[in-house]
Amino acid sequence: MSHDQNGLPVNLTDLADKYGSDKGSAKHHYTELYHMLFHPYRDQPIRFLEMGLCIGGPEHGVDADRQTTDAPSVRMWLEFFPKAAIHGLDVSDFSWLKADRFTFFRCDMDKRENIAATMKDQAPFDIIIDDASHASHHQQFAFLELFPKLKSGGLYIIEDLRWQPKTYERPGITKTAELFQSWLHDRRFSHSDPGLAAEFNALAPQMSGVFVHQARFQKKRSDQVVVIHKR
């Protein structure tokens, strides 16, 4: 575990700011929540997966084969979790990033079968974060494929719920924030696609808690991040 000049454990927000991640104080402030949630895992040999490794890509109209040069959150996670196996998934190529304890998967999440095939042989994860394209169907396909691969007691987090890219978003689809709010209000998942609703409801007994947080944790702002705890 890294320490600051006063001998105290380094705060996750400090690491986000150090590496230029938008999860820190410069923009989203997610790390203020994550530090509390993840601190018990910090010195454990956990398996951690993040989808979406750097801003840009097709969701912003940039070719998936764009040249990538940094992965700020990967560097942050590697330092924050000194014993963890960190896994990253993205539609663009980050295979150049060679680091102990880091594994990269390239995957186009626009097709659900791609997610299933990419993660088929992976052991269960302790923490999964979806910070990929933010398209509703990408988020929902990923959850349906990967929540079953989350360990009991694990955390599944979906970021940036209030923004969906025009390049990917499908007309008429239920937004992910609305989907989880339907569970919070009615104890049943409601979706414009009955088949997807049925799949989410089938997973519901495995969820011990669903927590939706607003942007910058201000109640009057739009839903921004959801945390799901697995039984």
PDB file of N, CA and C in Angstrom, residues 172-225:
ATOM      1  N   GLY A 172     -35.884   4.081 -28.194  1.00  0.00           N
ATOM      2  CA  GLY A 172     -36.915   3.371 -27.459  1.00  0.00           C
ATOM      3  C   GLY A 172     -36.436   2.466 -26.347  1.00  0.00           C
ATOM      4  N   ILE A 173     -35.125   2.318 -26.189  1.00  0.00           N
ATOM      5  CA  ILE A 173     -34.628   1.421 -25.150  1.00  0.00           C
ATOM      6  C   ILE A 173     -34.755   2.083 -23.785  1.00  0.00           C
ATOM      7  N   THR A 174     -35.091   1.308 -22.775  1.00  0.00           N
ATOM      8  CA  THR A 174     -35.142   1.817 -21.412  1.00  0.00           C
ATOM      9  C   THR A 174     -33.736   2.168 -20.950  1.00  0.00           C
ATOM     10  N   LYS A 175     -33.564   3.375 -20.416  1.00  0.00           N
ATOM     11  CA  LYS A 175     -32.257   3.799 -19.924  1.00  0.00           C
ATOM     12  C   LYS A 175     -31.890   2.967 -18.688  1.00  0.00           C
ATOM     13  N   THR A 176     -30.606   2.788 -18.496  1.00  0.00           N
ATOM     14  CA  THR A 176     -30.145   1.955 -17.385  1.00  0.00           C
ATOM     15  C   THR A 176     -30.527   2.552 -16.033  1.00  0.00           C
ATOM     16  N   ALA A 177     -30.477   3.869 -15.909  1.00  0.00           N
ATOM     17  CA  ALA A 177     -30.886   4.509 -14.655  1.00  0.00           C
ATOM     18  C   ALA A 177     -32.359   4.222 -14.366  1.00  0.00           C
ATOM     19  N   GLU A 178     -33.208   4.329 -15.391  1.00  0.00           N
ATOM     20  CA  GLU A 178     -34.628   4.051 -15.218  1.00  0.00           C
ATOM     21  C   GLU A 178     -34.858   2.591 -14.851  1.00  0.00           C
ATOM     22  N   LEU A 179     -34.066   1.718 -15.430  1.00  0.00           N
ATOM     23  CA  LEU A 179     -34.195   0.284 -15.171  1.00  0.00           C
ATOM     24  C   LEU A 179     -33.966  -0.021 -13.688  1.00  0.00           C
ATOM     25  N   PHE A 180     -32.892   0.528 -13.138  1.00  0.00           N
ATOM     26  CA  PHE A 180     -32.598   0.255 -11.732  1.00  0.00           C
ATOM     27  C   PHE A 180     -33.508   1.045 -10.794  1.00  0.00           C
ATOM     28  N   GLN A 181     -33.983   2.204 -11.227  1.00  0.00           N
ATOM     29  CA  GLN A 181     -34.961   2.922 -10.414  1.00  0.00           C
ATOM     30  C   GLN A 181     -36.270   2.133 -10.336  1.00  0.00           C
ATOM     31  N   SER A 182     -36.622   1.448 -11.423  1.00  0.00           N
ATOM     32  CA  SER A 182     -37.846   0.639 -11.389  1.00  0.00           C
ATOM     33  C   SER A 182     -37.734  -0.456 -10.334  1.00  0.00           C
ATOM     34  N   TRP A 183     -36.554  -1.026 -10.194  1.00  0.00           N
ATOM     35  CA  TRP A 183     -36.347  -2.039  -9.153  1.00  0.00           C
ATOM     36  C   TRP A 183     -36.467  -1.424  -7.758  1.00  0.00           C
ATOM     37  N   LEU A 184     -35.873  -0.240  -7.565  1.00  0.00           N
ATOM     38  CA  LEU A 184     -35.909   0.404  -6.261  1.00  0.00           C
ATOM     39  C   LEU A 184     -37.337   0.755  -5.849  1.00  0.00           C
ATOM     40  N   HIS A 185     -38.149   1.178  -6.816  1.00  0.00           N
ATOM     41  CA  HIS A 185     -39.516   1.612  -6.502  1.00  0.00           C
ATOM     42  C   HIS A 185     -40.511   0.457  -6.431  1.00  0.00           C
ATOM     43  N   ASP A 186     -40.358  -0.549  -7.313  1.00  0.00           N
ATOM     44  CA  ASP A 186     -41.386  -1.583  -7.441  1.00  0.00           C
ATOM     45  C   ASP A 186     -40.919  -2.989  -7.097  1.00  0.00           C
ATOM     46  N   ARG A 187     -39.610  -3.130  -6.827  1.00  0.00           N
ATOM     47  CA  ARG A 187     -39.034  -4.440  -6.578  1.00  0.00           C
ATOM     48  C   ARG A 187     -39.182  -5.364  -7.773  1.00  0.00           C
ATOM     49  N   ARG A 188     -39.338  -4.780  -8.938  1.00  0.00           N
ATOM     50  CA  ARG A 188     -39.313  -5.508 -10.195  1.00  0.00           C
ATOM     51  C   ARG A 188     -38.670  -4.627 -11.251  1.00  0.00           C
ATOM     52  N   PHE A 189     -37.894  -5.252 -12.129  1.00  0.00           N
ATOM     53  CA  PHE A 189     -37.282  -4.513 -13.224  1.00  0.00           C
ATOM     54  C   PHE A 189     -38.285  -4.354 -14.358  1.00  0.00           C
ATOM     55  N   SER A 190     -38.466  -3.124 -14.818  1.00  0.00           N
ATOM     56  CA  SER A 190     -39.339  -2.831 -15.956  1.00  0.00           C
ATOM     57  C   SER A 190     -38.480  -2.385 -17.125  1.00  0.00           C
ATOM     58  N   HIS A 191     -38.770  -2.934 -18.308  1.00  0.00           N
ATOM     59  CA  HIS A 191     -37.963  -2.634 -19.491  1.00  0.00           C
ATOM     60  C   HIS A 191     -38.848  -2.662 -20.723  1.00  0.00           C
ATOM     61  N   SER A 192     -38.502  -1.852 -21.717  1.00  0.00           N
ATOM     62  CA  SER A 192     -39.262  -1.833 -22.973  1.00  0.00           C
ATOM     63  C   SER A 192     -39.174  -3.161 -23.709  1.00  0.00           C
ATOM     64  N   ASP A 193     -38.134  -3.932 -23.422  1.00  0.00           N
ATOM     65  CA  ASP A 193     -37.964  -5.268 -23.989  1.00  0.00           C
ATOM     66  C   ASP A 193     -38.343  -6.292 -22.915  1.00  0.00           C
ATOM     67  N   PRO A 194     -39.484  -6.971 -23.049  1.00  0.00           N
ATOM     68  CA  PRO A 194     -39.912  -7.929 -22.023  1.00  0.00           C
ATOM     69  C   PRO A 194     -38.888  -9.031 -21.755  1.00  0.00           C
ATOM     70  N   GLY A 195     -38.166  -9.422 -22.786  1.00  0.00           N
ATOM     71  CA  GLY A 195     -37.161 -10.460 -22.609  1.00  0.00           C
ATOM     72  C   GLY A 195     -36.039 -10.019 -21.691  1.00  0.00           C
ATOM     73  N   LEU A 196     -35.565  -8.766 -21.892  1.00  0.00           N
ATOM     74  CA  LEU A 196     -34.515  -8.241 -21.015  1.00  0.00           C
ATOM     75  C   LEU A 196     -35.040  -8.048 -19.602  1.00  0.00           C
ATOM     76  N   ALA A 197     -36.282  -7.591 -19.477  1.00  0.00           N
ATOM     77  CA  ALA A 197     -36.885  -7.437 -18.151  1.00  0.00           C
ATOM     78  C   ALA A 197     -36.882  -8.775 -17.416  1.00  0.00           C
ATOM     79  N   ALA A 198     -37.246  -9.827 -18.118  1.00  0.00           N
ATOM     80  CA  ALA A 198     -37.296 -11.155 -17.506  1.00  0.00           C
ATOM     81  C   ALA A 198     -35.904 -11.601 -17.050  1.00  0.00           C
ATOM     82  N   GLU A 199     -34.881 -11.307 -17.848  1.00  0.00           N
ATOM     83  CA  GLU A 199     -33.528 -11.692 -17.469  1.00  0.00           C
ATOM     84  C   GLU A 199     -33.048 -10.931 -16.238  1.00  0.00           C
ATOM     85  N   PHE A 200     -33.346  -9.630 -16.189  1.00  0.00           N
ATOM     86  CA  PHE A 200     -32.962  -8.850 -15.015  1.00  0.00           C
ATOM     87  C   PHE A 200     -33.699  -9.343 -13.773  1.00  0.00           C
ATOM     88  N   ASN A 201     -34.979  -9.617 -13.915  1.00  0.00           N
ATOM     89  CA  ASN A 201     -35.741 -10.101 -12.769  1.00  0.00           C
ATOM     90  C   ASN A 201     -35.270 -11.467 -12.300  1.00  0.00           C
ATOM     91  N   ALA A 202     -34.760 -12.272 -13.206  1.00  0.00           N
ATOM     92  CA  ALA A 202     -34.217 -13.571 -12.825  1.00  0.00           C
ATOM     93  C   ALA A 202     -32.953 -13.424 -11.975  1.00  0.00           C
ATOM     94  N   LEU A 203     -32.213 -12.334 -12.191  1.00  0.00           N
ATOM     95  CA  LEU A 203     -30.994 -12.083 -11.415  1.00  0.00           C
ATOM     96  C   LEU A 203     -31.278 -11.366 -10.094  1.00  0.00           C
ATOM     97  N   ALA A 204     -32.458 -10.769  -9.975  1.00  0.00           N
ATOM     98  CA  ALA A 204     -32.774  -9.935  -8.815  1.00  0.00           C
ATOM     99  C   ALA A 204     -32.562 -10.635  -7.472  1.00  0.00           C
ATOM    100  N   PRO A 205     -32.904 -11.916  -7.312  1.00  0.00           N
ATOM    101  CA  PRO A 205     -32.682 -12.558  -6.014  1.00  0.00           C
ATOM    102  C   PRO A 205     -31.224 -12.593  -5.574  1.00  0.00           C
ATOM    103  N   GLN A 206     -30.290 -12.392  -6.516  1.00  0.00           N
ATOM    104  CA  GLN A 206     -28.873 -12.392  -6.176  1.00  0.00           C
ATOM    105  C   GLN A 206     -28.379 -11.018  -5.724  1.00  0.00           C
ATOM    106  N   MET A 207     -29.247 -10.004  -5.787  1.00  0.00           N
ATOM    107  CA  MET A 207     -28.854  -8.639  -5.437  1.00  0.00           C
ATOM    108  C   MET A 207     -29.274  -8.328  -4.009  1.00  0.00           C
ATOM    109  N   SER A 208     -28.300  -8.041  -3.148  1.00  0.00           N
ATOM    110  CA  SER A 208     -28.633  -7.699  -1.773  1.00  0.00           C
ATOM    111  C   SER A 208     -28.829  -6.206  -1.586  1.00  0.00           C
ATOM    112  N   GLY A 209     -28.379  -5.414  -2.544  1.00  0.00           N
ATOM    113  CA  GLY A 209     -28.552  -3.967  -2.448  1.00  0.00           C
ATOM    114  C   GLY A 209     -28.307  -3.288  -3.775  1.00  0.00           C
ATOM    115  N   VAL A 210     -29.127  -2.289  -4.083  1.00  0.00           N
ATOM    116  CA  VAL A 210     -28.960  -1.448  -5.273  1.00  0.00           C
ATOM    117  C   VAL A 210     -28.965   0.002  -4.803  1.00  0.00           C
ATOM    118  N   PHE A 211     -27.902   0.728  -5.132  1.00  0.00           N
ATOM    119  CA  PHE A 211     -27.761   2.097  -4.667  1.00  0.00           C
ATOM    120  C   PHE A 211     -27.504   3.006  -5.870  1.00  0.00           C
ATOM    121  N   VAL A 212     -28.393   3.954  -6.111  1.00  0.00           N
ATOM    122  CA  VAL A 212     -28.248   4.895  -7.222  1.00  0.00           C
ATOM    123  C   VAL A 212     -27.814   6.243  -6.652  1.00  0.00           C
ATOM    124  N   HIS A 213     -26.718   6.769  -7.185  1.00  0.00           N
ATOM    125  CA  HIS A 213     -26.176   8.041  -6.698  1.00  0.00           C
ATOM    126  C   HIS A 213     -26.268   9.090  -7.796  1.00  0.00           C
ATOM    127  N   GLN A 214     -26.580  10.304  -7.416  1.00  0.00           N
ATOM    128  CA  GLN A 214     -26.711  11.398  -8.363  1.00  0.00           C
ATOM    129  C   GLN A 214     -25.345  12.028  -8.650  1.00  0.00           C
ATOM    130  N   ALA A 215     -25.289  12.818  -9.704  1.00  0.00           N
ATOM    131  CA  ALA A 215     -24.048  13.487 -10.091  1.00  0.00           C
ATOM    132  C   ALA A 215     -23.519  14.307  -8.920  1.00  0.00           C
ATOM    133  N   ARG A 216     -22.243  14.109  -8.618  1.00  0.00           N
ATOM    134  CA  ARG A 216     -21.573  14.776  -7.496  1.00  0.00           C
ATOM    135  C   ARG A 216     -22.309  14.547  -6.178  1.00  0.00           C
ATOM    136  N   PHE A 217     -23.132  13.484  -6.133  1.00  0.00           N
ATOM    137  CA  PHE A 217     -23.840  13.069  -4.921  1.00  0.00           C
ATOM    138  C   PHE A 217     -24.800  14.146  -4.406  1.00  0.00           C
ATOM    139  N   GLN A 218     -25.360  14.894  -5.354  1.00  0.00           N
ATOM    140  CA  GLN A 218     -26.345  15.929  -5.017  1.00  0.00           C
ATOM    141  C   GLN A 218     -27.719  15.442  -5.453  1.00  0.00           C
ATOM    142  N   LYS A 219     -28.655  15.332  -4.510  1.00  0.00           N
ATOM    143  CA  LYS A 219     -29.944  14.705  -4.758  1.00  0.00           C
ATOM    144  C   LYS A 219     -30.729  15.341  -5.898  1.00  0.00           C
ATOM    145  N   LYS A 220     -30.557  16.630  -6.137  1.00  0.00           N
ATOM    146  CA  LYS A 220     -31.340  17.311  -7.161  1.00  0.00           C
ATOM    147  C   LYS A 220     -30.789  17.114  -8.563  1.00  0.00           C
ATOM    148  N   ARG A 221     -29.656  16.430  -8.682  1.00  0.00           N
ATOM    149  CA  ARG A 221     -29.062  16.217  -9.992  1.00  0.00           C
ATOM    150  C   ARG A 221     -29.436  14.842 -10.535  1.00  0.00           C
ATOM    151  N   SER A 222     -29.138  14.624 -11.809  1.00  0.00           N
ATOM    152  CA  SER A 222     -29.533  13.379 -12.480  1.00  0.00           C
ATOM    153  C   SER A 222     -28.758  12.175 -11.947  1.00  0.00           C
ATOM    154  N   ASP A 223     -29.369  11.004 -12.059  1.00  0.00           N
ATOM    155  CA  ASP A 223     -28.701   9.770 -11.662  1.00  0.00           C
ATOM    156  C   ASP A 223     -27.408   9.617 -12.451  1.00  0.00           C
ATOM    157  N   GLN A 224     -26.346   9.234 -11.752  1.00  0.00           N
ATOM    158  CA  GLN A 224     -25.044   9.188 -12.404  1.00  0.00           C
ATOM    159  C   GLN A 224     -24.336   7.844 -12.250  1.00  0.00           C
ATOM    160  N   VAL A 225     -24.507   7.163 -11.132  1.00  0.00           N
ATOM    161  CA  VAL A 225     -23.800   5.908 -10.926  1.00  0.00           C
ATOM    162  C   VAL A 225     -24.671   4.972 -10.092  1.00  0.00           C
TER     163      VAL A 225
END
